[in-house]
CSV table of C-alpha atoms in Angstrom, one decimal:
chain,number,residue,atom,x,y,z
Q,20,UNK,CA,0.0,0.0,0.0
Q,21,UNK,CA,2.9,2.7,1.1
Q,22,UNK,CA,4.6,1.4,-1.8
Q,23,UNK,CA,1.8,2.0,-4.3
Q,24,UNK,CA,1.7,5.5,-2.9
Q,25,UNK,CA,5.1,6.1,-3.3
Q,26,UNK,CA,4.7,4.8,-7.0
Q,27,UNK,CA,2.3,7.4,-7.8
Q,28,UNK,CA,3.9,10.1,-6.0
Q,29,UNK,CA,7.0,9.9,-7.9
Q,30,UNK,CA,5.0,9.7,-11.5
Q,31,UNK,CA,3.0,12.8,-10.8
Q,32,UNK,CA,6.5,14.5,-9.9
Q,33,UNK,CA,7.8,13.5,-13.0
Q,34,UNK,CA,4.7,14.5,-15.2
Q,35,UNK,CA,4.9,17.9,-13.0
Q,36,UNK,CA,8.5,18.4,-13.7
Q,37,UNK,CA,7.7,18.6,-17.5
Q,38,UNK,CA,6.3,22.1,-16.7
Q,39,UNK,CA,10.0,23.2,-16.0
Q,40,UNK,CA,11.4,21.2,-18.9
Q,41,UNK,CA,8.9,23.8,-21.3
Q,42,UNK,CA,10.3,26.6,-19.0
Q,43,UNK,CA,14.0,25.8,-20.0
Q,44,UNK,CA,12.8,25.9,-23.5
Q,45,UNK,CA,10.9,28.9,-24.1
Q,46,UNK,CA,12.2,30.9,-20.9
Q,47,UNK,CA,13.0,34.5,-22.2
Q,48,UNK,CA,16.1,35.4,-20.2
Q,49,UNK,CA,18.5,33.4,-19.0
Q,50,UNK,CA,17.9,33.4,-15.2
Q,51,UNK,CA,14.5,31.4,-16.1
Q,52,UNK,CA,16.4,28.3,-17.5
Q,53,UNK,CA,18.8,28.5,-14.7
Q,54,UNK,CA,16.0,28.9,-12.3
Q,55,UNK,CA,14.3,25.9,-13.9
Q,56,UNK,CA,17.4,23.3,-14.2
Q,57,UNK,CA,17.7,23.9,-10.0
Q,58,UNK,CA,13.7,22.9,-10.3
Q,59,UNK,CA,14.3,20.0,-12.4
Q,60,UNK,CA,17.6,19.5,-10.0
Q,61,UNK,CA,15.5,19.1,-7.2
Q,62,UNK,CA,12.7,16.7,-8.6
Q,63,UNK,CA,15.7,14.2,-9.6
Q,64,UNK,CA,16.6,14.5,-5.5
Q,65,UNK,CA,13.0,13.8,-4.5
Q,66,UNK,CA,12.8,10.7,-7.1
Q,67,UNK,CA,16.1,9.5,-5.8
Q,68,UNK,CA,14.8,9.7,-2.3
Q,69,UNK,CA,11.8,7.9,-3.1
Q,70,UNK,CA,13.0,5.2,-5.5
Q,71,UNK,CA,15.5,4.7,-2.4
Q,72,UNK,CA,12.3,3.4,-0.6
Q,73,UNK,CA,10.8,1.7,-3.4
Q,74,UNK,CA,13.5,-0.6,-4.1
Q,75,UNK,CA,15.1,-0.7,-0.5
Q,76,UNK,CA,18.3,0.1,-1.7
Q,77,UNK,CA,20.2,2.8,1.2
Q,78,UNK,CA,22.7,3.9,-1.8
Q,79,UNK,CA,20.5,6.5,-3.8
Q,80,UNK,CA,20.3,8.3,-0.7
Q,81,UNK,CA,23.8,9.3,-0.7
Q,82,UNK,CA,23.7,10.3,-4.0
Q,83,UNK,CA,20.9,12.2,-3.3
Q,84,UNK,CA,22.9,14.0,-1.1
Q,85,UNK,CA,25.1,14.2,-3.4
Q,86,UNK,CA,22.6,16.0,-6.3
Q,87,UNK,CA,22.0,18.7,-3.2
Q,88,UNK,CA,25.6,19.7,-3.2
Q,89,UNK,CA,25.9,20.1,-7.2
Q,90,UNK,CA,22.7,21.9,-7.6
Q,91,UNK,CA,24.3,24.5,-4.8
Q,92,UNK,CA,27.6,25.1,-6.8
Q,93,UNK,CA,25.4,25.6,-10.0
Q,94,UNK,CA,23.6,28.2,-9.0
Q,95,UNK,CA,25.8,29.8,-7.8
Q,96,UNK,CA,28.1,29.8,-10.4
Q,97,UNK,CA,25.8,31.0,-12.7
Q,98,UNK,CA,24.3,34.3,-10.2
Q,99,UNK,CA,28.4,35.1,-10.2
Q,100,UNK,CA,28.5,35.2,-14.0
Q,101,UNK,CA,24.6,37.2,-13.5
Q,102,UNK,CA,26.9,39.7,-11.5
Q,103,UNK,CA,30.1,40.2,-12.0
Q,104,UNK,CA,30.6,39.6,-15.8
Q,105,UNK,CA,33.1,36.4,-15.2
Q,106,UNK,CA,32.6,33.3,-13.0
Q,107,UNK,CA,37.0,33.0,-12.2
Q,108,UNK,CA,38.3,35.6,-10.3
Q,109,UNK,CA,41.0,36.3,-12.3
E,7,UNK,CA,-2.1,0.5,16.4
E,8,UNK,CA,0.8,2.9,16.6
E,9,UNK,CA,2.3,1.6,13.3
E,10,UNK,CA,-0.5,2.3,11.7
E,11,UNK,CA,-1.3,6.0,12.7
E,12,UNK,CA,2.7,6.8,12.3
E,13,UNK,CA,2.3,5.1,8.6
E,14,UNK,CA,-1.1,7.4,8.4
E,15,UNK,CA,0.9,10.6,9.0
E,16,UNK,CA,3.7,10.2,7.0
E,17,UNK,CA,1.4,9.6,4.0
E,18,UNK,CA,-1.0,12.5,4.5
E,19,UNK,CA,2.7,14.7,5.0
E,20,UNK,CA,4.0,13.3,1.8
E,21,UNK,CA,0.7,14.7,-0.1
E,22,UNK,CA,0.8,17.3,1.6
E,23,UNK,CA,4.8,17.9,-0.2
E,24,UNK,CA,3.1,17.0,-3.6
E,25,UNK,CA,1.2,19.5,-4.0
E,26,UNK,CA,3.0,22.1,-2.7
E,27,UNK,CA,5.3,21.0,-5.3
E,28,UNK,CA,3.5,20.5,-8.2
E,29,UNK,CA,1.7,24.1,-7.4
E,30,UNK,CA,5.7,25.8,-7.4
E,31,UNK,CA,6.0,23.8,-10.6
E,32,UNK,CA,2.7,25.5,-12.0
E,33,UNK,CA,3.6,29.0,-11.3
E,34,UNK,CA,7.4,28.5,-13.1
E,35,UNK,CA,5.2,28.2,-15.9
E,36,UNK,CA,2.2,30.8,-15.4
E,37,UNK,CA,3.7,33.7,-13.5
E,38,UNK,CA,4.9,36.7,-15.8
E,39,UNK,CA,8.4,37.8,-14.6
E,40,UNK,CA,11.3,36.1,-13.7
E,41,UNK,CA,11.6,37.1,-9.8
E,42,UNK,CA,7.6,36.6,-9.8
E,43,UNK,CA,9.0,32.9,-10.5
E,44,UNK,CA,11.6,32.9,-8.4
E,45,UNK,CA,9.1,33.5,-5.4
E,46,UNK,CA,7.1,30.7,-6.6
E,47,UNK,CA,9.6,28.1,-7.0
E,48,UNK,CA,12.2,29.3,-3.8
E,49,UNK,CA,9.4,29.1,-1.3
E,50,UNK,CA,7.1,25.7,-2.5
E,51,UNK,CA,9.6,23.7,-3.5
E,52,UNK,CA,11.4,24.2,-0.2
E,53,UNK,CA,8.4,23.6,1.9
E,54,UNK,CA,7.6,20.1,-0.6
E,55,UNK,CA,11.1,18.8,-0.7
E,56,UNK,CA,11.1,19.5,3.3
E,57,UNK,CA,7.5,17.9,4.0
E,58,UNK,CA,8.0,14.9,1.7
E,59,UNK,CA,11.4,13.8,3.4
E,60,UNK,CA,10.6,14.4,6.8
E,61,UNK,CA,7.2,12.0,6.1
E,62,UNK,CA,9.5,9.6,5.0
E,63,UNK,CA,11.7,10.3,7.9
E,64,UNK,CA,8.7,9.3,10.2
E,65,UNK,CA,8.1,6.5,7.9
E,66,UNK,CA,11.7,5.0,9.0
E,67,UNK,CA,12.1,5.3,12.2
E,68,UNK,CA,15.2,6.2,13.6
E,69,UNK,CA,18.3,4.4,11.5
E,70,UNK,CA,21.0,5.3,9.7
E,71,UNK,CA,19.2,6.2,6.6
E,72,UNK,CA,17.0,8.6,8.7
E,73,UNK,CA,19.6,10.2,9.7
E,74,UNK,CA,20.8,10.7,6.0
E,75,UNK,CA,17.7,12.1,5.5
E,76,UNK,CA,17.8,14.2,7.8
E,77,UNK,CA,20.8,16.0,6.3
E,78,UNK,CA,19.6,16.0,2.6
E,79,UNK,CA,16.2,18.0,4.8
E,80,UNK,CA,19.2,20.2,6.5
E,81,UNK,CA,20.8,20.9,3.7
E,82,UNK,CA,17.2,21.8,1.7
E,83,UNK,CA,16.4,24.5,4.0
E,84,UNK,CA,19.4,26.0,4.2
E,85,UNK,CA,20.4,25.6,0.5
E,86,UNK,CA,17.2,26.7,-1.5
E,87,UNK,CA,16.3,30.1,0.2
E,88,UNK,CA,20.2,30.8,-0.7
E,89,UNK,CA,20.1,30.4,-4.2
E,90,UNK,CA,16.4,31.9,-4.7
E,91,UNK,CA,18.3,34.9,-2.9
E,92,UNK,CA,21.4,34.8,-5.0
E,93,UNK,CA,20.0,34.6,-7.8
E,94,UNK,CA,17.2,37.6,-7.7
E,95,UNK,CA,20.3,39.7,-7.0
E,96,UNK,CA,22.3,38.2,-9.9
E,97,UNK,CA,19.3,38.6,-12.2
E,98,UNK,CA,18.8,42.2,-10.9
E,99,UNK,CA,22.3,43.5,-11.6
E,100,UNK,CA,22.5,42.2,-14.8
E,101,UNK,CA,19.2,44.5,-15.6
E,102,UNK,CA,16.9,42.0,-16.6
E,103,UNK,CA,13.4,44.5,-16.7
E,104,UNK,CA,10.0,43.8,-14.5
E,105,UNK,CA,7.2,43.2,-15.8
E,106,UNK,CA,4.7,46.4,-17.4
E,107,UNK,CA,2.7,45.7,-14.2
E,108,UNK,CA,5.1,46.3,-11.6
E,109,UNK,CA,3.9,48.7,-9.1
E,110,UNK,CA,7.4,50.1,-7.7
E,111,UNK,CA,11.0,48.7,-7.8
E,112,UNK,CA,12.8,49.7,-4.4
E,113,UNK,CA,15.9,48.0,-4.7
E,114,UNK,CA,16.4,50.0,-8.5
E,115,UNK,CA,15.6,53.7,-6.8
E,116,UNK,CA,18.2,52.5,-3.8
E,117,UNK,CA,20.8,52.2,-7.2
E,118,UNK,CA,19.8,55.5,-8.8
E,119,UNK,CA,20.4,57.7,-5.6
E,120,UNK,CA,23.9,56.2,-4.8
């Protein structure tokens, strides 16, 4: 039963995601298709998480933990190039 | 009996994360403006990525992997409203424009006087 729920849960995350896959398309500027990859970023931790449970495998969970950290240095890579003009400080 | 009302809470809390998601997923793709998204997206997704995990975290019990989950919900709060915040300022210096309906810009007359 939890598992079923989990199931369907993690589908209607992915059919939502989709939303910020037309975002990254069509977004005018370039801080909406940054803005949408971190969205995107974080559905692929929340599936991680819950295909962790699904399957009853402990190892998505660290790299899970592992997506949290990358979409961190993404961003704000990209709000220093927003910025500043260059991402390297020299 | 207790099994049963923890597994009843942790599912209503994981809906409860669903939609807020999918409704921060909606307004990336309704709202106007590109800080009007960022204010959609940097607050639900936070509060659906934090509900979700800590449902599952009652789900578990207290383990190893609960406590794993516990970081990725540590790291979540702290991480999200960062970036949301870094990158409305990013977006702001490099001039992208409002939108026509924007009643007042504070942070732009704060530039102009200085």
């Amino acid at each position: 039963m939890f598992d079923n729920l989990l199931i369907v849960v993690s589908l209607t995350i992915l059919a939502a995601s989709l939303m910020a896959v037309y975002r990254v398309f069509s977004g005018p500027t370039i801080g909406d298709r940054v803005l949408a990859v971190d969205s995107i970023g974080t559905t692929a931790i929340l599936i991680l998480v819950l295909l962790s449970f699904i399957f009853d495998q402990m190892i998505f969970v660290d790299i899970a933990l592992t997506f949290v950290m990358l979409n961190f240095v993404i961003i704000f890579v990209v709000a220093r190039y927003l910025e500043v003009g260059r991402i390297f400080p020299w | 009996m207790v099994g049963t009302i923890l597994k009843i809470i942790s599912a209503a809390l994981i809906l409860i994360g669903t939609f807020f998601f999918c409704t921060g997923l909606l307004g990336l793709i309704r709202l106007p403006d590109i800080y009007t998204r960022i204010h959609s997206t940097g607050k639900c997704n936070t509060v659906g990525v934090a509900s979700m995990v800590f449902g599952l975290v009652i789900y578990q019990g207290i383990d190893l992997m609960s406590l794993k989950l516990i970081f990725i919900l540590v790291f979540i709060l702290i991480i999200n409203p960062t970036s949301a915040h870094v990158l409305a300022r990013g977006a702001h210096k490099y001039g992208i424009d409002t939108y026509d309906g924007t009643d007042f810009d504070k942070y732009k007359h704060k530039y102009e006087e200085n």
